[in-house]
Coordinates of C-alpha atoms and ligand atoms in Angstrom, one line a residue:
X19 CA 22.8 5.5 -19.1
X20 CA 20.9 8.9 -18.9
X21 CA 17.9 10.1 -20.9
X22 CA 20.0 12.3 -23.3
X23 CA 17.9 12.5 -26.4
X24 CA 15.1 14.9 -26.9
X25 CA 12.4 12.3 -26.2
X26 CA 13.3 10.3 -23.0
X27 CA 10.3 8.2 -23.2
X28 CA 11.1 7.0 -26.8
X29 CA 14.7 6.4 -25.8
X30 CA 13.3 4.3 -22.8
X31 CA 10.9 2.5 -25.2
X32 CA 13.9 1.6 -27.4
X33 CA 15.7 0.1 -24.3
X34 CA 12.6 -2.0 -23.4
X35 CA 12.5 -3.1 -27.0
X36 CA 16.1 -4.0 -27.5
X37 CA 16.7 -5.7 -24.1
X38 CA 13.3 -7.5 -23.7
X39 CA 12.5 -9.4 -20.7
X40 CA 10.8 -6.3 -19.2
X41 CA 9.6 -6.7 -15.6
X42 CA 7.5 -4.1 -13.9
X43 CA 7.3 -2.9 -10.2
X44 CA 4.4 -0.8 -9.2
X45 CA 3.5 1.0 -6.1
X46 CA 0.4 3.0 -5.0
X47 CA 1.1 5.9 -7.5
X48 CA -0.2 3.7 -10.4
X49 CA -3.6 3.5 -8.8
X50 CA -3.8 7.4 -7.7
X51 CA -5.6 8.0 -11.1
X52 CA -8.1 5.4 -10.2
X53 CA -9.1 7.4 -7.1
X54 CA -7.0 5.3 -4.5
X55 CA -5.0 7.6 -2.3
X56 CA -1.2 6.7 -2.1
X57 CA 0.3 6.1 1.5
X58 CA 2.9 9.0 1.8
X59 CA 2.4 12.7 1.1
X60 CA 0.0 15.2 2.4
X61 CA -3.2 13.5 0.9
X62 CA -1.8 10.0 1.8
X63 CA -3.3 7.4 4.0
X64 CA -0.6 7.7 6.4
X65 CA -1.4 11.4 6.9
X66 CA -4.9 10.5 8.1
X67 CA -3.9 7.2 10.0
X68 CA -0.7 6.8 11.7
X69 CA 0.7 3.4 10.5
X70 CA 2.0 2.4 13.9
X71 CA -1.6 2.6 15.1
X72 CA -3.2 1.3 12.2
X73 CA -0.9 -0.9 9.9
X74 CA 1.2 -3.1 12.0
X75 CA 0.5 -6.8 12.9
X76 CA 0.8 -5.8 16.6
X77 CA -1.8 -3.0 16.3
X78 CA -4.1 -5.5 14.7
X79 CA -3.7 -8.0 17.3
X80 CA -4.0 -5.4 20.2
X81 CA -7.2 -3.5 18.5
X82 CA -8.5 -5.3 15.5
X83 CA -11.7 -3.1 15.6
X84 CA -9.7 0.2 15.6
X85 CA -7.6 -1.0 12.7
X86 CA -10.7 -2.0 10.7
X87 CA -11.7 1.6 10.8
X88 CA -8.6 2.2 8.2
X89 CA -9.1 -1.3 6.4
X90 CA -12.9 -0.7 5.9
X91 CA -11.8 2.7 4.1
X92 CA -9.4 0.8 2.0
X93 CA -11.6 -2.0 1.1
X94 CA -14.4 0.2 0.1
X95 CA -12.3 2.5 -2.0
X96 CA -10.5 -0.3 -3.6
X97 CA -13.6 -2.3 -4.3
X98 CA -15.2 0.6 -6.1
X99 CA -12.2 1.5 -8.2
X100 CA -11.5 0.7 -11.9
X101 CA -8.2 0.1 -13.7
X102 CA -6.8 3.4 -15.5
X103 CA -4.9 3.8 -18.7
X104 CA -1.7 2.8 -16.9
X105 CA -3.0 -0.6 -15.7
X106 CA -4.5 -1.1 -19.2
X107 CA -1.2 0.0 -20.9
X108 CA 0.8 -2.6 -18.9
X109 CA -1.5 -5.3 -19.9
X110 CA -1.1 -4.3 -23.5
X111 CA 2.6 -4.5 -23.1
X112 CA 2.2 -8.0 -21.7
X113 CA 0.0 -8.9 -24.8
X114 CA 2.5 -7.4 -27.2
X115 CA 5.1 -9.7 -25.6
X116 CA 7.2 -6.6 -24.3
X117 CA 6.6 -7.0 -20.6
X118 CA 6.5 -10.6 -19.0
X119 CA 5.5 -9.9 -15.4
X120 CA 4.2 -7.2 -12.9
X121 CA 5.3 -7.3 -9.4
X122 CA 3.0 -5.0 -7.5
X123 CA 2.9 -3.7 -3.7
X124 CA -0.6 -2.7 -4.4
X125 CA -3.5 -4.7 -2.8
X126 CA -6.1 -3.5 -5.2
X127 CA -6.3 -6.1 -7.7
X128 CA -6.4 -3.5 -10.6
X129 CA -3.5 -5.1 -12.7
X130 CA -5.6 -8.4 -13.0
X131 CA -8.9 -6.3 -13.6
X132 CA -7.0 -4.6 -16.7
X133 CA -6.0 -8.1 -18.0
X134 CA -2.6 -8.5 -16.8
X135 CA -1.9 -12.3 -16.5
X136 CA 1.5 -12.7 -14.6
X137 CA 1.0 -10.7 -11.5
X138 CA 3.1 -11.2 -8.3
X139 CA 1.2 -9.7 -5.4
X140 CA 4.0 -8.8 -3.0
X141 CA 1.9 -7.3 -0.3
X142 CA -1.2 -9.8 -0.8
X143 CA -4.9 -8.6 -1.8
X144 CA -7.9 -7.1 0.0
X145 CA -10.0 -9.6 -1.7
X146 CA -9.2 -12.3 0.7
X147 CA -9.7 -12.4 4.5
X148 CA -7.7 -14.7 6.8
X149 CA -8.1 -15.8 10.4
X150 CA -5.0 -15.1 12.5
X151 CA -6.1 -17.8 14.9
X152 CA -7.1 -20.9 12.7
X153 CA -5.9 -19.7 9.3
X154 CA -9.2 -20.2 7.6
X155 CA -9.5 -17.9 4.5
X156 CA -12.6 -16.1 3.0
X157 CA -13.3 -14.0 0.0
X158 CA -13.8 -10.6 1.5
X159 CA -17.2 -10.0 -0.2
X160 CA -18.6 -13.2 1.7
X161 CA -17.7 -11.9 5.2
X162 CA -17.5 -8.0 5.2
X163 CA -20.0 -5.5 4.7
X164 CA -19.7 -1.7 5.3
X165 CA -19.9 -0.8 9.0
X166 CA -19.1 -4.3 10.1
X167 CA -16.1 -6.2 11.4
X168 CA -15.7 -9.6 9.7
X169 CA -15.8 -12.6 11.8
X170 CA -14.1 -16.2 11.3
X171 CA -16.4 -19.2 11.9
X172 CA -14.3 -19.8 15.1
X173 CA -15.4 -16.3 16.3
X174 CA -11.9 -14.3 15.8
X175 CA -11.8 -11.1 13.9
X176 CA -10.7 -11.6 10.3
X177 CA -7.7 -9.8 8.9
X178 CA -7.4 -8.9 5.2
X179 CA -4.8 -11.2 3.6
X180 CA -2.4 -8.2 3.1
X181 CA 1.0 -7.7 4.6
X182 CA 1.0 -5.2 7.6
X183 CA 4.0 -3.9 9.0
X184 CA 5.8 -6.6 11.1
X185 CA 4.6 -9.4 8.7
X186 CA 6.8 -11.3 6.3
X187 CA 6.3 -11.1 2.5
X188 CA 4.2 -14.2 1.4
X189 CA 7.2 -16.8 0.6
X190 CA 6.1 -17.8 -2.9
X191 CA 5.7 -14.0 -4.0
X192 CA 9.2 -13.1 -2.5
X193 CA 10.7 -15.9 -4.4
X194 CA 9.2 -15.1 -7.7
X195 CA 9.8 -11.4 -7.3
X196 CA 13.5 -12.0 -6.5
X197 CA 13.8 -14.4 -9.5
X198 CA 12.2 -11.9 -11.9
X199 CA 14.5 -9.2 -10.6
X200 CA 17.5 -11.5 -11.2
X201 CA 16.7 -12.3 -14.6
X202 CA 15.0 -9.3 -16.3
X203 CA 16.5 -7.2 -19.0
X204 CA 14.8 -4.0 -17.9
X205 CA 13.0 -3.3 -14.5
X206 CA 10.2 -0.6 -15.0
X207 CA 9.5 1.0 -11.7
X208 CA 6.3 2.7 -11.6
X209 CA 4.7 4.9 -8.7
X210 CA 6.6 3.8 -5.6
X211 CA 8.3 5.9 -3.1
X212 CA 10.8 3.0 -2.6
X213 CA 10.8 3.4 1.0
X214 CA 9.4 0.1 2.2
X215 CA 11.8 -2.9 2.6
X216 CA 12.1 -5.5 1.3
X217 CA 10.2 -4.3 -1.9
X218 CA 12.6 -1.4 -2.2
X219 CA 15.4 -4.1 -2.6
X220 CA 14.0 -5.3 -5.9
X221 CA 15.5 -2.5 -8.1
X222 CA 18.8 -3.0 -6.5
X223 CA 18.7 -6.7 -7.1
X224 CA 17.8 -6.0 -10.8
X225 CA 20.5 -3.5 -11.2
X226 CA 23.1 -5.6 -9.6
X227 CA 22.2 -8.7 -12.0
X228 CA 22.6 -6.4 -15.0
X229 CA 19.2 -5.0 -15.8
X230 CA 18.5 -1.4 -16.9
X231 CA 16.2 0.4 -14.3
X232 CA 13.6 2.9 -15.8
X233 CA 11.5 4.8 -13.2
X234 CA 8.2 6.5 -14.0
X235 CA 7.3 8.9 -11.2
X236 CA 6.3 12.7 -10.9
X237 CA 8.9 13.0 -8.2
X238 CA 12.5 11.6 -7.7
X239 CA 12.9 8.7 -5.0
X240 CA 15.6 7.3 -3.3
X241 CA 16.2 5.1 -6.3
X242 CA 16.6 8.1 -8.7
X243 CA 20.1 9.1 -7.9
X244 CA 21.3 5.6 -7.0
X245 CA 19.9 2.9 -9.2
X246 CA 17.8 4.4 -11.9
X247 CA 19.2 4.7 -15.3
X248 CA 16.2 6.7 -16.8
X249 CA 13.8 8.8 -14.7
X250 CA 10.6 9.4 -16.7
X251 CA 9.1 12.4 -14.8
X252 CA 5.5 12.1 -15.4
X253 CA 2.2 10.2 -14.3
X254 CA 2.0 6.5 -15.0
X255 CA -0.9 6.9 -17.3
X256 CA 0.8 9.7 -19.4
X257 CA 4.1 7.9 -19.9
X258 CA 2.8 4.2 -20.3
X259 CA 0.0 5.5 -22.7
X260 CA 2.9 7.1 -24.7
X261 CA 5.0 3.8 -24.7
X262 CA 2.0 1.8 -25.7
X263 CA 1.5 4.1 -28.6
X264 CA 5.2 3.9 -29.6
X265 CA 5.0 0.0 -29.4
X266 CA 2.2 0.0 -32.1
X267 CA 4.8 1.1 -34.4
X268 CA 6.2 -2.3 -35.8
X269 CA 9.7 -0.7 -36.0
X270 CA 9.8 -0.4 -32.2
X271 CA 8.8 -3.9 -31.5
X272 CA 11.6 -6.4 -31.3
X273 CA 10.9 -8.1 -28.1
X274 CA 13.3 -10.7 -26.8
X275 CA 12.6 -13.9 -24.8
Ligands
OAD309 P1 3.8 5.6 -1.6 O1 2.5 6.3 -1.1 O2 4.9 5.5 -0.5 O3 4.4 6.3 -2.8 C1 3.6 6.6 -4.1 C2 4.5 7.1 -5.2 O4 3.7 7.3 -6.4 C3 5.3 8.4 -4.8 O5 6.6 8.3 -5.1 C4 4.5 9.4 -5.8 O6 5.4 10.6 -6.2 C5 4.1 8.6 -6.8 N1 2.9 9.0 -7.6 C6 1.9 9.9 -7.2 N2 1.0 10.0 -8.3 C7 1.5 9.2 -9.3 C8 1.0 9.1 -10.5 N3 -0.1 9.7 -11.2 N4 2.0 8.3 -11.5 C9 3.1 7.8 -11.0 N5 3.4 8.1 -9.7 C10 2.7 8.7 -8.9 O7 3.3 4.3 -2.0 P2 4.3 2.9 -2.2 O8 5.7 3.2 -2.6 O9 3.6 2.0 -3.0 O10 2.8 -1.3 2.5 O11 4.2 2.3 -0.5 C11 4.9 1.0 -0.4 C12 4.0 0.4 0.6 O12 4.2 1.4 1.8 C13 2.8 -0.1 0.4 O13 2.7 -1.2 -0.3 C14 2.1 -0.2 1.8 C15 2.7 1.1 2.3 O14 2.8 1.1 3.6 C16 2.3 -1.8 3.5 O15 1.3 -1.4 4.0 C17 3.1 -3.1 4.0

C-alpha cells in the first residue's frame, strides 16, 4: 500500500476512516514546533550532551549533579512549552472518535495539555521526581527550582521519573502500548527517528498484527522502507492540520470501534 494518488494525505485519511481503531505513536519531532529540541541531528540534545555521559542510569548514579545540568535544561524548556497544532489536532481526532490512544516517547506532557485523554507515557514524564534510594515521589515543581539540584527528604538527589538509557520501560506503559499495537487498525507514527528500542518495536508489532502503518516525518527513517505503508513527508502540524480539516467533512468520517 503506497501513496499513489495525487493527495497522499487524503489517501491516508481515508485509510484512517475506513479502518478505524487508530493509535498514534509520537516522538520528539512532534514537539519541535513547540520549541523543544529533538534528540538526534545537528540541533538535537545529543549533539550538545553525550547521552552516555548524561542520559544513562549509570551516569546518574555516578554523577547526578552533572546529569542535572542536562535535566535542568529539559525541565525548564519543557515547562515553558505549549502544545502546537499537531498536539491539538491529535486531541481533536480523539474527540471525533477517529483516534483512540496516543503512545508517546515524549516526557513533556504536551499531549495531555492539548486535551488528549488516553495517553500512554512510554518514557515517563518530567513532571514527577523519584528517589532512587527510597522511591518516594514528588511533583517536580515542589522540589526543583532553576539552578538547584532537587533533594529527597531522605537526603538523596532526586531523578526525574523518566526512562534513562539502561532503565526498563514502566511495565504498565509497556503492556498497554503493546496491547494497543496488537489491536489497532492503523498506527500513525509521528516525529520519531525509530532508533530507540523497545519503542521502535511498536510499529513492527502493529504491522505484524495486521495494522496499516502511516508515518509522518520530514525525513525517512528505518521504518520507512520496512514497515511503513504510507510516508507523509512533512511536519507534524502541517500534515495533522490537513487531516483534521479533512475529517471535518462528514463524508470522510466513518470511524469504527
Ligand atoms: P529523535 O530526535 O531521535 O527523532 C526526531 C524525529 O523527528 C526525526 O526523525 C526528525 O526527522 C523528526 N522531525 C523533526 N521535526 C519534525 C516535525 N516538525 N514534524 C515531524 N517530525 C519531525 O527523537 P525520538 O525518536 O523521539 O529517549 O527519540 C526517541 C528517544 O531517544 C527519546 O524518547 C529519548 C531519546 O534518547 C530516552 O531518553 C530514553
